[in-house]
Amino acid sequence: MTRAARGTLVGLVIVAVLGALALYFVAKGGSPSFRLPQSAGCKVSDAETEVRLDLTQMSNAATITAVGIGRKVPDRAVVVALATALQESKLENLDGGDRDSIGLFQQRPSQGWGTPDQIADPRYAAKKFYTALLKVKGWQKMRVTEAAQKVQRSAYPEAYQKWADEAEVIANALLGKVSAAVRCTLPDGDGEATDTAAIGSLAEAMKLDYGTISATADDGAKAVLVSAADATKGWAYAHWLVARAADHRVASVTFAGRVWTADSGEWKPAAVNDASRVIAAL
């Protein structure tokens, strides 16, 4: 028997065994107590497009967007920032790069962007990028790649444009323009922290990313409560919490009649329809 044939036979045997187990549990009137492992990662979608990011990329995208919201930059600035970070670092906070480049935007200490430690902080790096972008005259009328190039001065000035569509999908979700649009699957074992320090850390992280936000740690409920002035802000906060769930071991996020859980990685109908606040349970 050839190696390919043996591989096919093994695959058929596995499928047959799983099918037999499923039939057994159905016959018993129950459901299987096991589930196939799911790969950790995130999906961001709108009505037409789905973008896949790993957990680190999603977390960094959430911080870039939250910093923009906190600074009240135009929505298009967030799109340009995300497209730039996708091209420069694939949304990874790199500790090196070309010459002395560092971080999400590959900013260079020698070019006045800050110290290496400062640039390595995603919040600082995002703030510096937005500051530079907003100084560019007419940037809002430029293509994404032209606006990014005015800030980055890259040797490949057209490279940012290929990320424009993906950046817009991610930005629209994290800006709260689309509901239930960020769905993350966490590694097994995440979403189970319940100590007071973890709850306080999550609330503090939100405040650091957004600047001014009403995020309150509720130790009794083992949750963080975030006030939402409207649906757009509520979904922005809810998506941030899902995007950063792996960092803070969030078990569920509830808003406006929908709930995301770490167990399923999906948004489902919730028992409570409260659009005035987002609830992140740990």
mmCIF file of C-alpha atoms in Angstrom:
data_model
loop_
_atom_site.group_PDB
_atom_site.id
_atom_site.type_symbol
_atom_site.label_atom_id
_atom_site.label_comp_id
_atom_site.label_asym_id
_atom_site.label_seq_id
_atom_site.Cartn_x
_atom_site.Cartn_y
_atom_site.Cartn_z
ATOM 1 C CA MET A 1 0.000 0.000 0.000
ATOM 2 C CA THR A 2 1.363 3.428 -0.913
ATOM 3 C CA ARG A 3 1.917 6.192 1.654
ATOM 4 C CA ALA A 4 -0.903 8.258 0.095
ATOM 5 C CA ALA A 5 -3.281 5.302 0.284
ATOM 6 C CA ARG A 6 -2.387 4.664 3.933
ATOM 7 C CA GLY A 7 -3.027 8.326 4.730
ATOM 8 C CA THR A 8 -6.421 8.199 3.040
ATOM 9 C CA LEU A 9 -7.322 4.993 4.923
ATOM 10 C CA VAL A 10 -6.374 6.537 8.281
ATOM 11 C CA GLY A 11 -8.479 9.592 7.505
ATOM 12 C CA LEU A 12 -11.494 7.447 6.626
ATOM 13 C CA VAL A 13 -11.104 5.454 9.844
ATOM 14 C CA ILE A 14 -11.041 8.642 11.956
ATOM 15 C CA VAL A 15 -14.158 9.983 10.239
ATOM 16 C CA ALA A 16 -15.924 6.646 10.745
ATOM 17 C CA VAL A 17 -15.048 6.535 14.460
ATOM 18 C CA LEU A 18 -16.237 10.109 15.053
ATOM 19 C CA GLY A 19 -19.433 9.365 13.145
ATOM 20 C CA ALA A 20 -20.073 6.227 15.191
ATOM 21 C CA LEU A 21 -19.551 8.126 18.447
ATOM 22 C CA ALA A 22 -21.960 10.844 17.340
ATOM 23 C CA LEU A 23 -24.621 8.259 16.445
ATOM 24 C CA TYR A 24 -24.119 6.554 19.817
ATOM 25 C CA PHE A 25 -24.748 9.763 21.751
ATOM 26 C CA VAL A 26 -27.760 10.652 19.615
ATOM 27 C CA ALA A 27 -29.219 7.185 20.262
ATOM 28 C CA LYS A 28 -28.711 7.781 23.996
ATOM 29 C CA GLY A 29 -30.695 10.986 23.709
ATOM 30 C CA GLY A 30 -27.739 13.218 24.513
ATOM 31 C CA SER A 31 -24.886 14.993 22.776
ATOM 32 C CA PRO A 32 -21.181 14.190 22.633
ATOM 33 C CA SER A 33 -19.208 15.417 25.637
ATOM 34 C CA PHE A 34 -16.204 16.134 23.434
ATOM 35 C CA ARG A 35 -15.600 18.747 20.769
ATOM 36 C CA LEU A 36 -12.996 19.012 18.072
ATOM 37 C CA PRO A 37 -10.279 21.555 18.932
ATOM 38 C CA GLN A 38 -10.661 24.943 17.294
ATOM 39 C CA SER A 39 -7.681 27.018 16.265
ATOM 40 C CA ALA A 40 -7.295 30.248 18.219
ATOM 41 C CA GLY A 41 -7.778 33.438 16.256
ATOM 42 C CA CYS A 42 -10.252 36.118 15.229
ATOM 43 C CA LYS A 43 -12.607 36.904 12.388
ATOM 44 C CA VAL A 44 -13.711 40.441 11.569
ATOM 45 C CA SER A 45 -16.529 40.849 9.095
ATOM 46 C CA ASP A 46 -19.020 43.148 7.440
ATOM 47 C CA ALA A 47 -21.821 42.307 5.043
ATOM 48 C CA GLU A 48 -19.421 41.276 2.264
ATOM 49 C CA THR A 49 -15.907 40.627 3.604
ATOM 50 C CA GLU A 50 -14.263 38.599 6.345
ATOM 51 C CA VAL A 51 -10.737 39.305 7.603
ATOM 52 C CA ARG A 52 -8.837 36.783 9.718
ATOM 53 C CA LEU A 53 -6.286 37.865 12.308
ATOM 54 C CA ASP A 54 -4.444 36.036 15.043
ATOM 55 C CA LEU A 55 -5.060 37.043 18.654
ATOM 56 C CA THR A 56 -2.029 39.328 18.856
ATOM 57 C CA GLN A 57 -2.903 41.126 15.636
ATOM 58 C CA MET A 58 -6.482 41.591 16.811
ATOM 59 C CA SER A 59 -5.368 42.977 20.157
ATOM 60 C CA ASN A 60 -3.036 45.482 18.496
ATOM 61 C CA ALA A 61 -5.718 46.530 16.001
ATOM 62 C CA ALA A 62 -8.080 47.178 18.913
ATOM 63 C CA THR A 63 -5.528 49.379 20.661
ATOM 64 C CA ILE A 64 -4.750 51.377 17.496
ATOM 65 C CA THR A 65 -8.462 52.004 16.968
ATOM 66 C CA ALA A 66 -9.205 52.825 20.613
ATOM 67 C CA VAL A 67 -6.382 55.357 20.713
ATOM 68 C CA GLY A 68 -7.885 56.978 17.616
ATOM 69 C CA ILE A 69 -11.338 57.072 19.218
ATOM 70 C CA GLY A 70 -9.872 58.554 22.375
ATOM 71 C CA ARG A 71 -8.184 61.286 20.366
ATOM 72 C CA LYS A 72 -11.370 61.890 18.339
ATOM 73 C CA VAL A 73 -9.567 61.459 15.014
ATOM 74 C CA PRO A 74 -11.670 61.060 11.843
ATOM 75 C CA ASP A 75 -12.661 57.483 11.085
ATOM 76 C CA ARG A 76 -10.527 57.512 7.949
ATOM 77 C CA ALA A 77 -7.447 58.133 10.086
ATOM 78 C CA VAL A 78 -8.061 54.784 11.777
ATOM 79 C CA VAL A 79 -8.257 53.089 8.363
ATOM 80 C CA VAL A 80 -4.945 54.660 7.326
ATOM 81 C CA ALA A 81 -3.315 53.692 10.629
ATOM 82 C CA LEU A 82 -4.458 50.070 10.391
ATOM 83 C CA ALA A 83 -3.372 49.764 6.750
ATOM 84 C CA THR A 84 0.022 51.195 7.695
ATOM 85 C CA ALA A 85 0.506 48.779 10.585
ATOM 86 C CA LEU A 86 -0.615 45.844 8.433
ATOM 87 C CA GLN A 87 2.064 46.694 5.885
ATOM 88 C CA GLU A 88 4.855 47.666 8.266
ATOM 89 C CA SER A 89 4.535 44.912 10.865
ATOM 90 C CA LYS A 90 1.510 42.734 9.995
ATOM 91 C CA LEU A 91 0.045 44.221 13.204
ATOM 92 C CA GLU A 92 2.822 42.673 15.296
ATOM 93 C CA ASN A 93 4.702 44.784 17.848
ATOM 94 C CA LEU A 94 8.147 43.987 16.432
ATOM 95 C CA ASP A 95 11.267 44.588 18.496
ATOM 96 C CA GLY A 96 13.333 45.331 15.384
ATOM 97 C CA GLY A 97 13.246 45.875 11.651
ATOM 98 C CA ASP A 98 15.004 47.845 8.946
ATOM 99 C CA ARG A 99 17.889 49.719 10.555
ATOM 100 C CA ASP A 100 16.562 50.990 13.922
ATOM 101 C CA SER A 101 12.845 50.559 13.150
ATOM 102 C CA ILE A 102 10.668 49.349 16.032
ATOM 103 C CA GLY A 103 7.078 48.446 16.757
ATOM 104 C CA LEU A 104 3.731 48.373 14.986
ATOM 105 C CA PHE A 105 4.549 51.209 12.607
ATOM 106 C CA GLN A 106 8.288 50.531 12.381
ATOM 107 C CA GLN A 107 9.061 53.989 13.686
ATOM 108 C CA ARG A 108 12.730 54.940 14.071
ATOM 109 C CA PRO A 109 14.246 56.556 17.165
ATOM 110 C CA SER A 110 16.901 58.145 14.961
ATOM 111 C CA GLN A 111 14.166 59.962 13.037
ATOM 112 C CA GLY A 112 12.655 61.555 16.117
ATOM 113 C CA TRP A 113 9.751 59.195 16.778
ATOM 114 C CA GLY A 114 10.765 58.633 20.399
ATOM 115 C CA THR A 115 12.959 56.355 22.471
ATOM 116 C CA PRO A 116 13.004 52.606 21.732
ATOM 117 C CA ASP A 117 10.994 51.945 24.890
ATOM 118 C CA GLN A 118 8.398 54.553 23.945
ATOM 119 C CA ILE A 119 7.971 53.285 20.389
ATOM 120 C CA ALA A 120 7.629 49.718 21.676
ATOM 121 C CA ASP A 121 4.451 50.794 23.494
ATOM 122 C CA PRO A 122 1.542 50.320 21.026
ATOM 123 C CA ARG A 123 -0.428 53.179 22.582
ATOM 124 C CA TYR A 124 2.466 55.606 22.244
ATOM 125 C CA ALA A 125 3.216 54.446 18.690
ATOM 126 C CA ALA A 126 -0.414 54.895 17.625
ATOM 127 C CA LYS A 127 -0.593 58.381 19.146
ATOM 128 C CA LYS A 128 2.575 59.426 17.328
ATOM 129 C CA PHE A 129 1.250 58.088 14.040
ATOM 130 C CA TYR A 130 -2.045 59.969 14.369
ATOM 131 C CA THR A 131 -0.227 63.164 15.368
ATOM 132 C CA ALA A 132 1.933 62.974 12.250
ATOM 133 C CA LEU A 133 -0.977 62.077 9.954
ATOM 134 C CA LEU A 134 -3.193 64.933 11.128
ATOM 135 C CA LYS A 135 -0.408 67.381 10.251
ATOM 136 C CA VAL A 136 -0.478 66.307 6.595
ATOM 137 C CA LYS A 137 -2.393 68.882 4.591
ATOM 138 C CA GLY A 138 -5.293 67.334 2.681
ATOM 139 C CA TRP A 139 -4.653 63.779 3.879
ATOM 140 C CA GLN A 140 -8.373 62.938 4.033
ATOM 141 C CA LYS A 141 -8.706 63.404 0.268
ATOM 142 C CA MET A 142 -5.720 61.169 -0.491
ATOM 143 C CA ARG A 143 -5.746 57.445 -1.207
ATOM 144 C CA VAL A 144 -4.850 55.366 1.823
ATOM 145 C CA THR A 145 -1.366 54.641 0.506
ATOM 146 C CA GLU A 146 -0.673 58.305 -0.270
ATOM 147 C CA ALA A 147 -1.709 59.430 3.204
ATOM 148 C CA ALA A 148 0.346 56.653 4.826
ATOM 149 C CA GLN A 149 3.368 57.469 2.698
ATOM 150 C CA LYS A 150 3.299 61.113 3.773
ATOM 151 C CA VAL A 151 3.894 59.862 7.312
ATOM 152 C CA GLN A 152 6.094 56.828 6.729
ATOM 153 C CA ARG A 153 8.290 57.939 3.795
ATOM 154 C CA SER A 154 8.673 54.329 2.696
ATOM 155 C CA ALA A 155 10.826 53.046 -0.163
ATOM 156 C CA TYR A 156 7.636 51.321 -1.359
ATOM 157 C CA PRO A 157 5.037 54.107 -1.448
ATOM 158 C CA GLU A 158 2.276 52.003 -3.066
ATOM 159 C CA ALA A 159 2.580 49.095 -0.630
ATOM 160 C CA TYR A 160 -0.033 50.373 1.821
ATOM 161 C CA GLN A 161 -2.880 50.371 -0.699
ATOM 162 C CA LYS A 162 -3.172 46.581 -0.823
ATOM 163 C CA TRP A 163 -4.317 46.652 2.808
ATOM 164 C CA ALA A 164 -6.926 49.385 2.366
ATOM 165 C CA ASP A 165 -9.942 47.080 2.068
ATOM 166 C CA GLU A 166 -8.953 44.879 5.018
ATOM 167 C CA ALA A 167 -8.161 47.949 7.124
ATOM 168 C CA GLU A 168 -11.607 49.398 6.416
ATOM 169 C CA VAL A 169 -13.378 46.191 7.474
ATOM 170 C CA ILE A 170 -11.382 46.065 10.719
ATOM 171 C CA ALA A 171 -11.874 49.785 11.385
ATOM 172 C CA ASN A 172 -15.634 49.680 10.790
ATOM 173 C CA ALA A 173 -15.976 46.847 13.312
ATOM 174 C CA LEU A 174 -13.748 48.349 15.985
ATOM 175 C CA LEU A 175 -15.317 51.784 15.526
ATOM 176 C CA GLY A 176 -18.681 50.192 16.305
ATOM 177 C CA LYS A 177 -20.236 50.726 12.885
ATOM 178 C CA VAL A 178 -21.099 47.034 12.555
ATOM 179 C CA SER A 179 -22.677 44.913 15.286
ATOM 180 C CA ALA A 180 -21.339 41.536 16.459
ATOM 181 C CA ALA A 181 -18.546 41.808 13.891
ATOM 182 C CA VAL A 182 -15.502 40.672 15.913
ATOM 183 C CA ARG A 183 -15.457 36.981 16.815
ATOM 184 C CA CYS A 184 -12.449 35.462 18.556
ATOM 185 C CA THR A 185 -11.719 31.874 19.493
ATOM 186 C CA LEU A 186 -9.394 31.616 22.490
ATOM 187 C CA PRO A 187 -6.937 28.854 23.391
ATOM 188 C CA ASP A 188 -8.311 26.180 25.708
ATOM 189 C CA GLY A 189 -8.201 27.359 29.300
ATOM 190 C CA ASP A 190 -8.571 31.101 28.550
ATOM 191 C CA GLY A 191 -11.508 33.089 29.849
ATOM 192 C CA GLU A 192 -11.347 31.649 33.356
ATOM 193 C CA ALA A 193 -9.648 34.292 35.494
ATOM 194 C CA THR A 194 -11.835 35.595 38.328
ATOM 195 C CA ASP A 195 -9.497 37.333 40.784
ATOM 196 C CA THR A 196 -9.884 40.989 41.693
ATOM 197 C CA ALA A 197 -6.555 41.954 40.150
ATOM 198 C CA ALA A 198 -7.589 40.574 36.751
ATOM 199 C CA ILE A 199 -10.871 42.514 36.789
ATOM 200 C CA GLY A 200 -9.113 45.737 37.714
ATOM 201 C CA SER A 201 -6.450 45.150 35.075
ATOM 202 C CA LEU A 202 -9.081 44.874 32.334
ATOM 203 C CA ALA A 203 -10.793 48.112 33.386
ATOM 204 C CA GLU A 204 -7.447 49.895 33.544
ATOM 205 C CA ALA A 205 -6.410 48.628 30.094
ATOM 206 C CA MET A 206 -9.595 50.036 28.582
ATOM 207 C CA LYS A 207 -8.983 53.410 30.184
ATOM 208 C CA LEU A 208 -5.388 53.467 28.950
ATOM 209 C CA ASP A 209 -6.409 52.621 25.379
ATOM 210 C CA TYR A 210 -9.369 54.989 25.126
ATOM 211 C CA GLY A 211 -8.192 57.752 27.433
ATOM 212 C CA THR A 212 -11.537 58.808 28.920
ATOM 213 C CA ILE A 213 -14.084 56.036 29.371
ATOM 214 C CA SER A 214 -16.490 54.856 32.063
ATOM 215 C CA ALA A 215 -15.194 51.340 32.749
ATOM 216 C CA THR A 216 -15.935 50.119 36.261
ATOM 217 C CA ALA A 217 -14.608 46.959 37.881
ATOM 218 C CA ASP A 218 -17.389 45.094 39.695
ATOM 219 C CA ASP A 219 -15.612 42.587 41.923
ATOM 220 C CA GLY A 220 -18.867 41.094 43.195
ATOM 221 C CA ALA A 221 -20.123 40.315 39.700
ATOM 222 C CA LYS A 222 -16.609 39.401 38.539
ATOM 223 C CA ALA A 223 -17.117 41.739 35.612
ATOM 224 C CA VAL A 224 -16.220 45.086 34.067
ATOM 225 C CA LEU A 225 -19.151 47.386 33.290
ATOM 226 C CA VAL A 226 -18.743 49.929 30.500
ATOM 227 C CA SER A 227 -21.293 52.693 29.954
ATOM 228 C CA ALA A 228 -22.424 53.114 26.338
ATOM 229 C CA ALA A 229 -23.909 56.430 25.265
ATOM 230 C CA ASP A 230 -25.198 54.912 22.026
ATOM 231 C CA ALA A 231 -25.077 51.703 19.990
ATOM 232 C CA THR A 232 -21.989 52.729 18.025
ATOM 233 C CA LYS A 233 -19.924 53.340 21.147
ATOM 234 C CA GLY A 234 -21.351 50.199 22.747
ATOM 235 C CA TRP A 235 -20.287 47.980 19.853
ATOM 236 C CA ALA A 236 -16.892 49.657 19.720
ATOM 237 C CA TYR A 237 -16.352 48.798 23.392
ATOM 238 C CA ALA A 238 -17.814 45.308 22.999
ATOM 239 C CA HIS A 239 -15.534 44.556 20.062
ATOM 240 C CA TRP A 240 -12.517 45.894 21.957
ATOM 241 C CA LEU A 241 -13.328 43.550 24.828
ATOM 242 C CA VAL A 242 -13.570 40.548 22.516
ATOM 243 C CA ALA A 243 -10.393 41.596 20.698
ATOM 244 C CA ARG A 244 -8.525 41.844 24.002
ATOM 245 C CA ALA A 245 -10.213 38.833 25.622
ATOM 246 C CA ALA A 246 -7.159 36.604 25.324
ATOM 247 C CA ASP A 247 -4.995 39.266 27.032
ATOM 248 C CA HIS A 248 -7.317 39.477 30.040
ATOM 249 C CA ARG A 249 -9.034 36.079 30.007
ATOM 250 C CA VAL A 250 -12.518 37.445 29.409
ATOM 251 C CA ALA A 251 -15.202 34.750 29.558
ATOM 252 C CA SER A 252 -18.100 36.641 27.967
ATOM 253 C CA VAL A 253 -19.112 40.028 26.559
ATOM 254 C CA THR A 254 -22.765 41.090 26.544
ATOM 255 C CA PHE A 255 -24.361 44.066 24.795
ATOM 256 C CA ALA A 256 -27.681 44.952 23.194
ATOM 257 C CA GLY A 257 -29.217 41.503 23.336
ATOM 258 C CA ARG A 258 -26.121 39.664 22.087
ATOM 259 C CA VAL A 259 -23.454 37.739 23.979
ATOM 260 C CA TRP A 260 -20.031 36.527 22.897
ATOM 261 C CA THR A 261 -18.550 33.687 24.921
ATOM 262 C CA ALA A 262 -15.010 32.380 25.052
ATOM 263 C CA ASP A 263 -16.386 28.833 24.914
ATOM 264 C CA SER A 264 -18.077 29.279 21.535
ATOM 265 C CA GLY A 265 -16.093 32.158 20.049
ATOM 266 C CA GLU A 266 -19.353 33.440 18.540
ATOM 267 C CA TRP A 267 -22.084 36.008 19.215
ATOM 268 C CA LYS A 268 -25.465 34.567 20.183
ATOM 269 C CA PRO A 269 -28.775 35.936 21.502
ATOM 270 C CA ALA A 270 -28.544 37.030 25.147
ATOM 271 C CA ALA A 271 -31.167 36.719 27.866
ATOM 272 C CA VAL A 272 -30.807 40.437 28.678
ATOM 273 C CA ASN A 273 -31.226 43.217 26.100
ATOM 274 C CA ASP A 274 -29.377 46.153 27.659
ATOM 275 C CA ALA A 275 -28.006 48.750 25.224
ATOM 276 C CA SER A 276 -26.896 51.186 27.923
ATOM 277 C CA ARG A 277 -23.795 49.293 28.986
ATOM 278 C CA VAL A 278 -21.405 46.546 27.936
ATOM 279 C CA ILE A 279 -20.720 43.756 30.430
ATOM 280 C CA ALA A 280 -17.457 41.812 30.286
ATOM 281 C CA ALA A 281 -17.479 38.839 32.651
ATOM 282 C CA LEU A 282 -14.267 37.140 33.717
#
